[in-house]
Tab-separated table of C-alpha atoms and ligand atoms in Angstrom:
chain	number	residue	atom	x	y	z
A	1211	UNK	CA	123.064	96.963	100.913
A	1212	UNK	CA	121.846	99.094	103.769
A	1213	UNK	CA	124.194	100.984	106.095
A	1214	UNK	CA	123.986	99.311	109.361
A	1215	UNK	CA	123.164	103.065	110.927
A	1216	UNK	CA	120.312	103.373	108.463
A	1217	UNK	CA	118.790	99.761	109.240
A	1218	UNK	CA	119.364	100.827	113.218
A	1219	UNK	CA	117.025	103.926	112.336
A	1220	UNK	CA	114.751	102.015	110.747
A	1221	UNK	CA	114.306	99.856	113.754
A	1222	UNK	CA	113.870	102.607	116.191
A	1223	UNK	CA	111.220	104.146	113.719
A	1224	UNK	CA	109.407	100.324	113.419
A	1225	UNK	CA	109.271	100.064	117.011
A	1226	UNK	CA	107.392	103.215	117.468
A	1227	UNK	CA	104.753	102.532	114.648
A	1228	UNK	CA	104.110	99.339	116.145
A	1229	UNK	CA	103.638	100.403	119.510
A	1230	UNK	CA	101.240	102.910	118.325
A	1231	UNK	CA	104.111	106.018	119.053
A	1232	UNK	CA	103.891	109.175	117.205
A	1233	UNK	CA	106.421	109.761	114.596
A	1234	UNK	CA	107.875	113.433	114.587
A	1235	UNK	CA	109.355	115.886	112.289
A	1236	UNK	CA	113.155	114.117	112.196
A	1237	UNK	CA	111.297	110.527	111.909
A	1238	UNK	CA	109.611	111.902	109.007
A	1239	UNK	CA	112.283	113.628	107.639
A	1240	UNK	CA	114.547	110.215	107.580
A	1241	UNK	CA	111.661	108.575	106.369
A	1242	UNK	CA	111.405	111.051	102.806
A	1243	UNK	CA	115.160	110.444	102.463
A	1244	UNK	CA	116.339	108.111	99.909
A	1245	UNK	CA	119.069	107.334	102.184
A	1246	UNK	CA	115.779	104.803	103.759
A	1247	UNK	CA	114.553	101.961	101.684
A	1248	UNK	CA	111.487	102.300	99.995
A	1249	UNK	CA	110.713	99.395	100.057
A	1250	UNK	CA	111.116	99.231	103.935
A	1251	UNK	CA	108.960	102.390	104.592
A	1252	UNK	CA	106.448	101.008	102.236
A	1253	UNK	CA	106.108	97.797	104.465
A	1254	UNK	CA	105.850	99.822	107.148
A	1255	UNK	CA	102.917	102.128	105.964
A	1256	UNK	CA	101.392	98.759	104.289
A	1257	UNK	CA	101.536	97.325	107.995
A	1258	UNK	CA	99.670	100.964	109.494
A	1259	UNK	CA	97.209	100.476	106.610
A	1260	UNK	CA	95.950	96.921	107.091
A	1261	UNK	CA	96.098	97.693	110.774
A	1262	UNK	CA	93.531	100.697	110.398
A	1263	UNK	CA	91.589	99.369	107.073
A	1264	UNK	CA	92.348	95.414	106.751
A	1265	UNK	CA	92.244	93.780	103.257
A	1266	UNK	CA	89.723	96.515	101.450
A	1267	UNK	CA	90.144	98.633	98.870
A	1268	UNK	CA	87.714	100.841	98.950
A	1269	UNK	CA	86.085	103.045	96.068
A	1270	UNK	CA	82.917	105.139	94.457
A	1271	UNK	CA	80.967	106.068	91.743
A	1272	UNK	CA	81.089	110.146	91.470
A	1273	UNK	CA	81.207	112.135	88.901
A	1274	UNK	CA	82.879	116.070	88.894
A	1275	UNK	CA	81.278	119.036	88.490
A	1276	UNK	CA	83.632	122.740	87.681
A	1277	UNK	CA	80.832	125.114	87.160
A	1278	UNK	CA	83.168	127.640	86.157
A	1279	UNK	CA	87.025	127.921	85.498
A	1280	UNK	CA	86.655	132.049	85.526
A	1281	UNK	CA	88.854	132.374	88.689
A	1282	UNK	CA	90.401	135.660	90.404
A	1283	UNK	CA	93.550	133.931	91.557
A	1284	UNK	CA	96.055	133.109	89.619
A	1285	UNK	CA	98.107	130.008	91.178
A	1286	UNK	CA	101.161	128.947	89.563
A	1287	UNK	CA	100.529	125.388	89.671
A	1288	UNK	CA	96.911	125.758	88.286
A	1289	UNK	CA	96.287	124.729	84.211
A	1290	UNK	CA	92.254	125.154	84.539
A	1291	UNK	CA	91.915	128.525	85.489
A	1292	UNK	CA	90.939	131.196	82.869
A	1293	UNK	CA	90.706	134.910	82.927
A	1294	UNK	CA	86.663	135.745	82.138
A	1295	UNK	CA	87.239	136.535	78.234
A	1296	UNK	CA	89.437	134.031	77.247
A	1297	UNK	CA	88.127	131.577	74.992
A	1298	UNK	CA	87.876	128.456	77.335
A	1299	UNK	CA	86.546	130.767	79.921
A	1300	UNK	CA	82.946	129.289	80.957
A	1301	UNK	CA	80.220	129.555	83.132
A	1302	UNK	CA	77.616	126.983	83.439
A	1303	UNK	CA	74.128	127.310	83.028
A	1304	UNK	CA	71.223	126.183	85.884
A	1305	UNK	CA	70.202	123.617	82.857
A	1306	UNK	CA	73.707	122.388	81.963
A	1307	UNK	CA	73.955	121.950	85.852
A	1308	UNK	CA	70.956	119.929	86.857
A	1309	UNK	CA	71.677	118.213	83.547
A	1310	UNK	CA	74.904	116.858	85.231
A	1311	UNK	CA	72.312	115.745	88.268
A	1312	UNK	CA	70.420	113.748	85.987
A	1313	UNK	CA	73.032	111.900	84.387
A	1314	UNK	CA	74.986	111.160	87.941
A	1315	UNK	CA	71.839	109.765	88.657
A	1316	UNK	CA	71.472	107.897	85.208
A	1317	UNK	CA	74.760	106.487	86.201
A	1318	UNK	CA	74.395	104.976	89.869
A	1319	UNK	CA	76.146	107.947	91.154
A	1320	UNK	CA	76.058	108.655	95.180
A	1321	UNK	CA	78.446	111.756	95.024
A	1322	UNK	CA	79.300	114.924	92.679
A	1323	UNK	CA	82.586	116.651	93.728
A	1324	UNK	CA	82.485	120.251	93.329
A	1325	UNK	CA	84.938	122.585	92.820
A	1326	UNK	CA	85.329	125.744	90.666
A	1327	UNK	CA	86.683	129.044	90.119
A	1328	UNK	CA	86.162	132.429	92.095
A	1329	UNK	CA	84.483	133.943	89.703
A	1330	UNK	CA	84.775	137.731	90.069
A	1331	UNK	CA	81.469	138.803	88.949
A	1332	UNK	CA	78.839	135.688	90.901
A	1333	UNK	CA	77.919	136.480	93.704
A	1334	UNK	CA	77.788	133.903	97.263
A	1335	UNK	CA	73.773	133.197	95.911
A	1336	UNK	CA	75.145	131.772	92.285
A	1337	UNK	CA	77.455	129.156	94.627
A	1338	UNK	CA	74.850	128.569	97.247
A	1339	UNK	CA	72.055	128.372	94.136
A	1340	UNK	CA	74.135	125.213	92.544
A	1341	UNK	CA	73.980	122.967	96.095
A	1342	UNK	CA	70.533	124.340	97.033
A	1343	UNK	CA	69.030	123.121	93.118
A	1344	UNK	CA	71.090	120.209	93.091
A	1345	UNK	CA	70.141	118.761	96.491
A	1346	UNK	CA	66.626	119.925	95.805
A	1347	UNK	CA	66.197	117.857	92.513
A	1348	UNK	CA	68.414	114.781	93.278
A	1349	UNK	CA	68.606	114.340	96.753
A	1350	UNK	CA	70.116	111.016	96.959
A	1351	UNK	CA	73.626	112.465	95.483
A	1352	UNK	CA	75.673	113.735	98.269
A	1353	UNK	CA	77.198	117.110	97.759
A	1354	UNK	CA	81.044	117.523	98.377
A	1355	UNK	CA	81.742	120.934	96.944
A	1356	UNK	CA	83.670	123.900	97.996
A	1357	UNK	CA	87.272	123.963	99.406
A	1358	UNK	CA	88.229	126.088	102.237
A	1359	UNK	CA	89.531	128.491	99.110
A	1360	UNK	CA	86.328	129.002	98.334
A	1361	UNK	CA	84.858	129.572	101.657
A	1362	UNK	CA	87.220	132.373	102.433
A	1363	UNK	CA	86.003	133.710	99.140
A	1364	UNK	CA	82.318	133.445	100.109
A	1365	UNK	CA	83.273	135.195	103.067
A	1366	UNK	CA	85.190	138.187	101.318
A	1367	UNK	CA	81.428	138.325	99.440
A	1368	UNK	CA	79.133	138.336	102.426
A	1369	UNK	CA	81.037	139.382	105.280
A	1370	UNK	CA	79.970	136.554	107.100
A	1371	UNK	CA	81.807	134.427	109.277
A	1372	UNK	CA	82.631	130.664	107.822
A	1373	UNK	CA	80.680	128.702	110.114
A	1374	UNK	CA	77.559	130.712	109.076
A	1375	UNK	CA	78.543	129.946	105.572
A	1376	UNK	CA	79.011	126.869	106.416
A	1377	UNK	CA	75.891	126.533	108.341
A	1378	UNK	CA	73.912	128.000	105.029
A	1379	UNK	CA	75.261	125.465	102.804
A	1380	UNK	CA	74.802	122.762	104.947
A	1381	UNK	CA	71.082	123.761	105.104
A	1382	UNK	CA	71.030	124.077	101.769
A	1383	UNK	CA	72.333	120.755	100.792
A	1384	UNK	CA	76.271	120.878	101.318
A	1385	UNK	CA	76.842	117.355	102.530
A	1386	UNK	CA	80.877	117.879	103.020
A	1387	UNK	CA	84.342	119.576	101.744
A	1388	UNK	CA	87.167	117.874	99.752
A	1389	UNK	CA	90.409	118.666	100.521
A	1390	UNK	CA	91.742	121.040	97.880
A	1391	UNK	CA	93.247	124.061	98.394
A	1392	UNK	CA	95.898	122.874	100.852
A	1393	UNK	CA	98.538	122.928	98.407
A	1394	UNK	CA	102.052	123.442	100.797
A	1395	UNK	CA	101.333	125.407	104.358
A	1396	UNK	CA	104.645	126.473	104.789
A	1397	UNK	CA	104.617	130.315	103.977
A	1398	UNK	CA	108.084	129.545	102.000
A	1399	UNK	CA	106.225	127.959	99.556
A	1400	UNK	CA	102.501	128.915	99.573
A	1401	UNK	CA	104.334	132.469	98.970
A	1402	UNK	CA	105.670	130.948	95.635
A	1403	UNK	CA	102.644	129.040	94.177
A	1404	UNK	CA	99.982	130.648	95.302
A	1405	UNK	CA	100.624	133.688	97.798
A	1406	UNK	CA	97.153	135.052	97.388
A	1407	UNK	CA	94.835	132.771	98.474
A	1408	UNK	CA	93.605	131.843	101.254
A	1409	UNK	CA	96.761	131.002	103.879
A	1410	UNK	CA	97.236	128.180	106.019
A	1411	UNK	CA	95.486	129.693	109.121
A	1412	UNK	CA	92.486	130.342	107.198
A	1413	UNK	CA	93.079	126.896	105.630
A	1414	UNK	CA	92.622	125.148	108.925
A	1415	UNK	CA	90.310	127.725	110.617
A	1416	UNK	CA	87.685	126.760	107.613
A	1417	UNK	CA	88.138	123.143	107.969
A	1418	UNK	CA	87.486	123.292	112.445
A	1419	UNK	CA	84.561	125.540	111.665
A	1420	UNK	CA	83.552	122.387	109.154
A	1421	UNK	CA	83.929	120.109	112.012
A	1422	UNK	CA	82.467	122.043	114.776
A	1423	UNK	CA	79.535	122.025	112.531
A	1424	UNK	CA	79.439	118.458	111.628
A	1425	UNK	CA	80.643	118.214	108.203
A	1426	UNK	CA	83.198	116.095	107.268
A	1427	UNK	CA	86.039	117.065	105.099
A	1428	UNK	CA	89.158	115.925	103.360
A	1429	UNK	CA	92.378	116.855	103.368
A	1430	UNK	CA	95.309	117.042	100.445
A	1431	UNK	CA	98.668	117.894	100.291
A	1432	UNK	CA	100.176	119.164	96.576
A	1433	UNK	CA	103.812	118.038	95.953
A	1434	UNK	CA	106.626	117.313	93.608
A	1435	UNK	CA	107.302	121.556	92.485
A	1436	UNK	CA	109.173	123.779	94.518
A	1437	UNK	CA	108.907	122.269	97.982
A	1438	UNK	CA	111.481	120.303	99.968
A	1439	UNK	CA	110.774	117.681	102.656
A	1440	UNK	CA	110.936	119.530	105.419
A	1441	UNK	CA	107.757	121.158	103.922
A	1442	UNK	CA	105.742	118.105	103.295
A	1443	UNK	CA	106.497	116.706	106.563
A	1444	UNK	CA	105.375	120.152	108.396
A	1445	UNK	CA	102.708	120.621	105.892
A	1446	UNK	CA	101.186	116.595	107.278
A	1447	UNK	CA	102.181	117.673	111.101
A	1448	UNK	CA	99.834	120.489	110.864
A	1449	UNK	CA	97.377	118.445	109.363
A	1450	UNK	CA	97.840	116.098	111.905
A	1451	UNK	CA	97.446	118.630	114.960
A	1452	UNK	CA	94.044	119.680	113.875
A	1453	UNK	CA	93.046	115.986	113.648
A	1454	UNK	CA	94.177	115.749	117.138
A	1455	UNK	CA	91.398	118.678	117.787
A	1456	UNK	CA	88.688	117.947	115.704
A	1457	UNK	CA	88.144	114.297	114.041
A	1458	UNK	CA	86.595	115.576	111.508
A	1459	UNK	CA	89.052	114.928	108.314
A	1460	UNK	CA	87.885	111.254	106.887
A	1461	UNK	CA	90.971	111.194	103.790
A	1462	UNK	CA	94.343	112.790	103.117
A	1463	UNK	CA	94.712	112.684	99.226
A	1464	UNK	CA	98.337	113.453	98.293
A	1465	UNK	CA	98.767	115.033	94.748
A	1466	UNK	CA	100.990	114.961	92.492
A	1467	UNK	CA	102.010	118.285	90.684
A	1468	UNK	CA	101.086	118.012	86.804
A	1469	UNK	CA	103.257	120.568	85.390
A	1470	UNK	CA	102.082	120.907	81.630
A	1471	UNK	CA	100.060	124.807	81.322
A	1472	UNK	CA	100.850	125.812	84.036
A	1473	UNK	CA	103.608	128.655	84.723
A	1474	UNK	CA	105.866	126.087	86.326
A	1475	UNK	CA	106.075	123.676	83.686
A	1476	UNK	CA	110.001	123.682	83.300
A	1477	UNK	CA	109.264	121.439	86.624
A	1478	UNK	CA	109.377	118.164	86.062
A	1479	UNK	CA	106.368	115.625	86.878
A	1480	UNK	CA	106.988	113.673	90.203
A	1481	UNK	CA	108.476	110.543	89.683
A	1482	UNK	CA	106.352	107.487	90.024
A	1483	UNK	CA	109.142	106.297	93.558
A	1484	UNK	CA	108.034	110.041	94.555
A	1485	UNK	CA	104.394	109.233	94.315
A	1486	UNK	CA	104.839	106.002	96.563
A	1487	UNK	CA	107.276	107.440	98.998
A	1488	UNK	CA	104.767	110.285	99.827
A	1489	UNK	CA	102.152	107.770	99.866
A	1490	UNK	CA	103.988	105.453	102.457
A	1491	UNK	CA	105.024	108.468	104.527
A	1492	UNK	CA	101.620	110.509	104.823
A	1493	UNK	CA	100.466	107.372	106.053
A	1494	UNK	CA	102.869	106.844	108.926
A	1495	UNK	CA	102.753	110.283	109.792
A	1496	UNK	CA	98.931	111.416	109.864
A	1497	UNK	CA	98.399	108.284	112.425
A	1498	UNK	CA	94.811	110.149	113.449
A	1499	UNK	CA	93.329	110.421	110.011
A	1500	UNK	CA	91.263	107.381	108.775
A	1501	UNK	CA	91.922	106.947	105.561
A	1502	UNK	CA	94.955	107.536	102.711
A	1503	UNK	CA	93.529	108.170	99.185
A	1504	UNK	CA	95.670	107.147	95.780
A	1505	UNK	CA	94.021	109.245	93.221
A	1506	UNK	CA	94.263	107.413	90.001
A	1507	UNK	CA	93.576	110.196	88.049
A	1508	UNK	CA	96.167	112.004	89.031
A	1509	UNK	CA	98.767	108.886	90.113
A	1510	UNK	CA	97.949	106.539	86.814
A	1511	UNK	CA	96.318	103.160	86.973
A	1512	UNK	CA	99.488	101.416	87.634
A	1513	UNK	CA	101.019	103.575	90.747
A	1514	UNK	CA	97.257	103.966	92.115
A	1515	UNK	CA	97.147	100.388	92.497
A	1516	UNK	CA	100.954	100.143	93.748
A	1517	UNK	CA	100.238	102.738	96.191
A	1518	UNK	CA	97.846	100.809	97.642
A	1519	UNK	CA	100.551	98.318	99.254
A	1520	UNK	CA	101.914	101.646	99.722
A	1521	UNK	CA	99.265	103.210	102.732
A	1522	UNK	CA	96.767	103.562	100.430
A	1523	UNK	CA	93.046	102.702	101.206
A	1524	UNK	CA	90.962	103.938	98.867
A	1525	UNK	CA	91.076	104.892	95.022
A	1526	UNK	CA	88.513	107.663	94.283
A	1527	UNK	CA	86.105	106.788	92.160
A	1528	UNK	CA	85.047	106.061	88.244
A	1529	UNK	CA	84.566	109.598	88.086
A	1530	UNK	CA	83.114	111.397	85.464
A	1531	UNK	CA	83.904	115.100	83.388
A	1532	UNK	CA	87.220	115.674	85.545
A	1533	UNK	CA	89.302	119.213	84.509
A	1534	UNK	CA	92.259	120.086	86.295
A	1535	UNK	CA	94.114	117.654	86.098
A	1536	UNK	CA	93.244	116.738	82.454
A	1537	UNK	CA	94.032	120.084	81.591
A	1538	UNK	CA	97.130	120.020	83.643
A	1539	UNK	CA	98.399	116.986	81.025
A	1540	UNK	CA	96.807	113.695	82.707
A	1541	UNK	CA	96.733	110.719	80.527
A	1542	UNK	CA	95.045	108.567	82.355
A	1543	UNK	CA	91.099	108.088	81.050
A	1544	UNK	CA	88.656	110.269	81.823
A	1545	UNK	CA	86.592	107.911	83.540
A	1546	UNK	CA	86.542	104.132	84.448
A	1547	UNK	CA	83.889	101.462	84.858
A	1548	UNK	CA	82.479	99.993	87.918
A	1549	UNK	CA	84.139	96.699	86.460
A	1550	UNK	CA	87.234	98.209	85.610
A	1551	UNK	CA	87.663	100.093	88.639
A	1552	UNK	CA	86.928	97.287	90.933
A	1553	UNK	CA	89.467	95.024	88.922
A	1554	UNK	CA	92.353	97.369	89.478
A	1555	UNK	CA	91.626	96.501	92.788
A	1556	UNK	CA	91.207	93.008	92.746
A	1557	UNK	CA	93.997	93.115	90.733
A	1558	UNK	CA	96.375	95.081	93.545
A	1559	UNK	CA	95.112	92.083	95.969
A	1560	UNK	CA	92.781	93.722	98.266
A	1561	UNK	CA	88.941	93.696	98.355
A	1562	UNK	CA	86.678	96.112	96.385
A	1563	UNK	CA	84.309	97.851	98.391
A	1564	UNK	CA	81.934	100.387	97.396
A	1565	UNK	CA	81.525	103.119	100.133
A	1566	UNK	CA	80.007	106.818	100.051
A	1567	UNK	CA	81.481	109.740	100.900
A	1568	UNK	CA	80.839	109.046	104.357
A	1569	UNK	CA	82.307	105.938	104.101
A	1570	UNK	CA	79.395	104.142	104.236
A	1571	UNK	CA	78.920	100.673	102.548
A	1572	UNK	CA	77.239	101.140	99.499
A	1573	UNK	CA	74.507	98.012	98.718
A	1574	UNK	CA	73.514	97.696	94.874
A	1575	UNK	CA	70.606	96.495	93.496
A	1576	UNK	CA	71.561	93.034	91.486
A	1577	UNK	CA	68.850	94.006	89.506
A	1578	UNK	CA	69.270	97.341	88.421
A	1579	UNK	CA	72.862	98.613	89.011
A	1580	UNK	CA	70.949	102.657	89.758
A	1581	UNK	CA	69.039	101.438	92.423
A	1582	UNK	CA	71.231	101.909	96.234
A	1583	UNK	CA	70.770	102.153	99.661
A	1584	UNK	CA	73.490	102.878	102.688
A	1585	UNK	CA	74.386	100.363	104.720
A	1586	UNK	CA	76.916	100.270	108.145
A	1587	UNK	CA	79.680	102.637	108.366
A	1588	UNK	CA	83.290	101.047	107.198
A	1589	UNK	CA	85.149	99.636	110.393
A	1590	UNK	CA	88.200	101.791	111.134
A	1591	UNK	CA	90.956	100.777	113.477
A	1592	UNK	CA	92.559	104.256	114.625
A	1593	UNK	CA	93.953	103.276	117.828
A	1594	UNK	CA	96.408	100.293	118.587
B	2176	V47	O1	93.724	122.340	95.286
B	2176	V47	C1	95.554	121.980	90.757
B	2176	V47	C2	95.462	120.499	92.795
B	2176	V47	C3	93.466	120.402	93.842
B	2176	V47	C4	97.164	121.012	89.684
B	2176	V47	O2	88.675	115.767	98.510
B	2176	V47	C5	96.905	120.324	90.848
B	2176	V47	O3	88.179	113.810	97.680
B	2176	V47	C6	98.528	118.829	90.331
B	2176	V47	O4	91.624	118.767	95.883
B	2176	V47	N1	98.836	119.460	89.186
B	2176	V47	C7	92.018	120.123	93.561
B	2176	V47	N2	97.578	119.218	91.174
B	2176	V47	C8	91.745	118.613	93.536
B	2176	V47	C9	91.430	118.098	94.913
B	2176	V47	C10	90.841	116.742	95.068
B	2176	V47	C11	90.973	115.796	94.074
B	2176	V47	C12	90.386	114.543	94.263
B	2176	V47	C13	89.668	114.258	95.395
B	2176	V47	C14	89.548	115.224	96.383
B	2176	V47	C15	88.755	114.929	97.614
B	2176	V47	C16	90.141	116.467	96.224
B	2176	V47	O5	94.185	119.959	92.715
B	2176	V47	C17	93.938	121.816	94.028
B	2176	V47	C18	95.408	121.652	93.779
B	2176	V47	O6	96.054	121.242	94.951
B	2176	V47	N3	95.917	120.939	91.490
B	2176	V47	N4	96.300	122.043	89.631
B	2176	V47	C19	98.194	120.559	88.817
B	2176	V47	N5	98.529	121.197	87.712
């Protein structure tokens, strides 16, 4: 039974979202409480999410691509890193790279996500090299790669400014950023997990040069360690003000923390209710940012497809050759079928649809599943 005080707050907080009214740090704050029904602020971010994105579900066929795991930083939430002679340190070669082009392209692929390590001893041209020979030899593959981590790297190597790095790999073949690397802004926290890295001015300074420039990026928030509420909900506000600036984030991926090697795995995983609440709530609060991603690599098959009656549009992809979170304990599969992928969907109620990292509809050959070509951008409803 809810307390008539709660169910009054709730109103308030429904009447704003349906007016199109910005929900602010207390709204959120009673919305991450458990003192608020799930299942109410579920229906609520369920109601945002088919006003925005209707009845689809929307998904892609990518495949990963970790060059290295060598890294320099040493975050305490991070399973995949390795120090450069410890037995599963690696370094790909050019071949074992353009091999991974090849089969993405074998496989229908129209994106490679890639991330890696800051390896201490490449250089900014070994980076650049991989987007330059990969766009070079498959064109057709769009090229996410590089978080704002990395960036700030490449400029600690070159002494250039991000938007000319930015500007470089864009001519070479960058075709946008994913979203890592946020982890929590709040300096309470990012002190804790990962107090070396790149900070949360950088964090967003990288992403508006991104913008200014054209590129599109994501955005991701990591949660269920050592942060409280108040963090996630000022960690999505600031998200939210350089939204208000730019435009240019497409997807907010929440993710949840996978404890196992890492140095905190006393923590306990997230709980599945967790996963759904900060689902529902991103949703409701990043009102300017057009999609809400349930990663089911990270979330599971079952919550990935809960999540999206949760404020979830879209579900990643099949994916190929994923690391960090497999390494960080995830049991889900290491990749799923076009079939099996747009089932789970089907499944959750809504309507597969194949988009690109753009968000672009994707249009198959009946024929011959590799064959592709772009079609009209998804319809988003931002504004009420
Ligand atoms: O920044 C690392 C997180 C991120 C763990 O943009 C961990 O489309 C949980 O950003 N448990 C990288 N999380 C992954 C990422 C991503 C994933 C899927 C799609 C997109 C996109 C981006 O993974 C890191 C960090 O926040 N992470 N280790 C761990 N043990």
């Amino acid at each position: 039974m809810v307390a008539p005080e709660i169910q009054d707050r709730l109103r308030v907080v429904r009447d704003k979202v349906e007016q199109g009214g910005r929900l602010t740090m207390e709204d959120g704050l009673f919305l991450s409480s458990p003192e608020s029904p799930l299942q109410a602020v579920g229906e609520l971010a369920n109601y945002v999410r088919e006003r925005i994105n209707g009845n689809v579900g929307y998904y892609n066929i990518n495949t990963h691509l970790n060059p290295t795991n060598v890294c320099v930083y040493r975050c305490r939430f991070c399973a995949f890193r390795s120090d450069l002679r410890d037995p599963k340190g690696y370094v790909m070669s050019d071949e074992q790279i353009l091999a991974r082009g090849q089969e993405a392209v074998e496989n229908g692929c129209t994106e490679m996500h890639i991330v890696g390590g800051l390896h201490h001893q490449l250089g900014y041209d070994w980076y650049r090299g991989i987007i330059e020979n990969l766009h070079r030899a498959y064109p057709q593959i769009h090229l996410k790669g590089w978080t704002a981590v990395e960036i700030n790297w490449f400029e600690f190597l070159t002494k250039m400014s991000s938007k000319d790095i930015l500007e470089d790999l864009r001519d070479a073949g960058l075709g946008s950023m994913p979203g890592g690397g946020a982890e929590i802004f709040h300096p309470e926290v990012r002190d804790q997990i990962c107090e070396h890295k790149a900070n949360t001015h950088k964090w967003l300074e990288i992403h508006q040069s991104a913008h200014e420039i054209g590129l599109k990026t994501n955005c991701t928030m990591l949660y269920g360690h050592v942060e409280q509420a108040y963090h996630r909900i000022d960690h999505l506000l600031k998200l939210r003000g350089l939204q208000d600036k730019t435009g240019g984030f497409q997807t907010f991926i929440p993710l949840a923390f996978h404890p196992e090697n890492t140095k905190l795995s006393h923590l306990k995983k997230p709980s599945a209710l967790m996963d759904l609440r900060t689902m529902a709530v991103s949703r409701l609060m990043l009102d300017n940012v057009p999609h809400v991603k349930a990663y089911w690599i990270m979330l599971g098959i079952g919550t990935a497809q809960t999540a999206l009656a949760y404020g979830a549009d879209d579900i990643d992809g099949t994916v190929r050759h994923e690391l960090i979170y497999h390494d960080a304990g995830a049991t889900t599969p290491e990749i799923l079928s076009v079939d099996q992928i747009k089932q789970l969907i089907v499944e959750a109620g809504r309507e597969p649809v194949e988009r690109d990292t753009v968000y672009r509809r994707v249009h198959r050959n009946p024929n011959d599943f590799k064959e592709w070509s772009i079609g009209e951008d998804v319809p988003v409803l931002l504004s009420v």
